[in-house]
Amino acid sequence: MQPEDPLKKKIIVIGHRNPDTDSIVSAIAYAELKRQQGYTNCLPARAGKLTPQTEYILRRFGVEAPIFIPDMYPKVEHFLEKTPVTVQAKSALWDALLIMDKNRVPAIPVVDIEGHYQAYLSHHTFTENIVHKTDPHRKVIIPASINLLAHTLRAQVLLSFNAETVIKSRILVAGSTKETFEEVLKIEMPTNAIAIVENRESIVRLCLQYKVRAIVLTNGQSLSKDLYALAKEAHISVLSSPYDIASTIYLALYSMPVSAMTSAKNAVKPISTNDAVRTILPMVQTSPTRSLPVVNREGKVVGVINERDLYKQPNVDIIMVDHNELSLGAEGLDQFHIIEIIDHHKLGNFPTREPINFINRVVGSTSTIVACLYQEQKAILTPAIAGLLLSAIITDTLALQSPTTTDVDRAMAEYLAGLLNLEVSELASDIFAHGARIIDLSEEKLLNLDAKLYHEAGVTFSVAQLESSSFAELEPRLPALRHALEEKCKHEKLFFAALMVTDITALNSLLLVVGDTRFLEKIPFPKHTRSGLYLCKGIMSRKKQLLPLLLEQLSEVLGHNP
């Protein structure tokens, strides 16, 4: 078996849940870098909704949003072969059986001319139907067209009338005496009959006399001129089969269209490319062929899934950007092969089965790292990608004012701004002016714009961050926000939940926290008497400034009260 070409395998570049601009942009830009390196099937994705700020940035630079993947639980599409093997409903049954034999498959999807699913032909279905149609205690009647009959027999068409029309036809074998065969013609409906005849002129004349639908001559025989003229005048189709009479009879039975072998009675319901493997696995295991046809949203067949396929490695690899912890990524991410991680956060990564590319640098934005990789690889930075990267650096470092900002961030921002002939400060003002306004969003959206879940000291807590140019618009929303945080704590069983609102002009933050009272009493910030919010002077970075202080108080509380 040939090893799979990694350049052709699908690769998804994806950031964390509740993605901010840096998460979205680093996925887009890094996927583009991989495509320039030859990984043409590399796609950016997102695990959550876009923030209004991110939407504005994408619109400004004319870039489409990454595809939305709500979870990464393995789906049927992750295990499909690239080219489906199908047969058209109007094809001859013999062709379908040859395709199944050539591809060594126990079943094959039946489709219309546009590829839409019609039925599922399996050896099991074929056996049931062919036994019924060839029962010697019943008259052998098959639906057939002259064209399908000629195609299956590889016959020479001497005369042809209504060649495409499929008609249920009685197969009559002229293997008896002329007198006996004439008695058969008298009691049959000859206009729908197909007579299979050896080189016997008397039998041919009888068939012409009783006006059968078609005459099939065996062993490559042809008609005399006068018989040809009579057949033409009577509009009787005549075929010359290259096979002997036994082989011709056998093949004629398989000239019926595939649709004749399938019906609603034995119909198999297809599964969708988007169906979760854990959902359809029992269905596959209990099907007669241990396989099921797969269709896309338009109902077109895109492949077949069998039980063995579902135990293979998915046909998708993952690159994680802007996070290195599975708990922060899309659910189900651990069930895929993760080949790279690009991040600027603390290490909380997981063991891997083999070495991977892991780039973790002390900078203020993952987009800074991606931009550096463009330079290192001498890749092309288009204006659109440069604009996205610069915007992400600005948003993740709060216009280069956050304590997480490094000289590398500043130098890269100036470099990208130079490529675009922009001023960093002007672009920053524009971006933050188009960010989410508190007044425009519901409590739920405010608490999920940039929320991160943490698992520390044996407990779980959440901290969301929102940038604002004024704290004034926050005050009327405090009761509703506090209630929403309390509900979040209750439903998600959090030790505490917090919302950090950062004023990007005053370079301060306000903190709204609900949760365990022991922890609340330890928060080391002054509390505003009227609003009940904690004033965090000079605190702008959740990662570098707020979180370490909260973790210190959390350890103290849990240490005194194990």
mmCIF file of C-alpha atoms in Angstrom, residues 6 11 39 54 58 62 74 97 104 130 238-239 276 278 327 334 359 364 375 383 390 395 504 506-507 511 516 532:
data_model
loop_
_atom_site.group_PDB
_atom_site.id
_atom_site.type_symbol
_atom_site.label_atom_id
_atom_site.label_comp_id
_atom_site.label_asym_id
_atom_site.label_seq_id
_atom_site.Cartn_x
_atom_site.Cartn_y
_atom_site.Cartn_z
ATOM 1 C CA PRO A 6 1.027 14.574 3.310
ATOM 2 C CA ILE A 11 -5.207 20.020 7.134
ATOM 3 C CA TYR A 39 -0.029 22.050 1.308
ATOM 4 C CA THR A 54 -13.068 40.592 14.024
ATOM 5 C CA LEU A 58 -12.134 40.862 7.893
ATOM 6 C CA GLY A 62 -11.615 41.762 2.104
ATOM 7 C CA PRO A 74 -15.043 12.640 14.043
ATOM 8 C CA LEU A 97 -22.066 -6.340 -11.250
ATOM 9 C CA ARG A 104 -14.222 -5.574 -4.934
ATOM 10 C CA ILE A 130 -32.764 -12.286 -9.300
ATOM 11 C CA VAL A 238 -33.315 -7.510 -34.582
ATOM 12 C CA LEU A 239 -30.013 -8.119 -32.755
ATOM 13 C CA ALA A 276 -21.053 11.952 13.801
ATOM 14 C CA ARG A 278 -20.470 7.691 17.166
ATOM 15 C CA SER A 327 -9.502 21.981 27.101
ATOM 16 C CA ASP A 334 -7.992 14.940 20.849
ATOM 17 C CA ILE A 359 6.468 26.955 18.219
ATOM 18 C CA GLY A 364 2.080 39.517 22.726
ATOM 19 C CA GLN A 375 9.773 36.388 6.956
ATOM 20 C CA PRO A 383 -1.770 43.268 1.523
ATOM 21 C CA LEU A 390 -1.193 43.899 11.886
ATOM 22 C CA THR A 395 -5.964 43.963 19.236
ATOM 23 C CA ILE A 504 -8.027 51.115 26.351
ATOM 24 C CA ALA A 506 -7.324 55.098 30.614
ATOM 25 C CA LEU A 507 -5.212 51.886 30.679
ATOM 26 C CA LEU A 511 -13.566 43.531 37.361
ATOM 27 C CA ASP A 516 -17.191 31.329 46.220
ATOM 28 C CA GLY A 532 -19.530 46.764 43.527
#
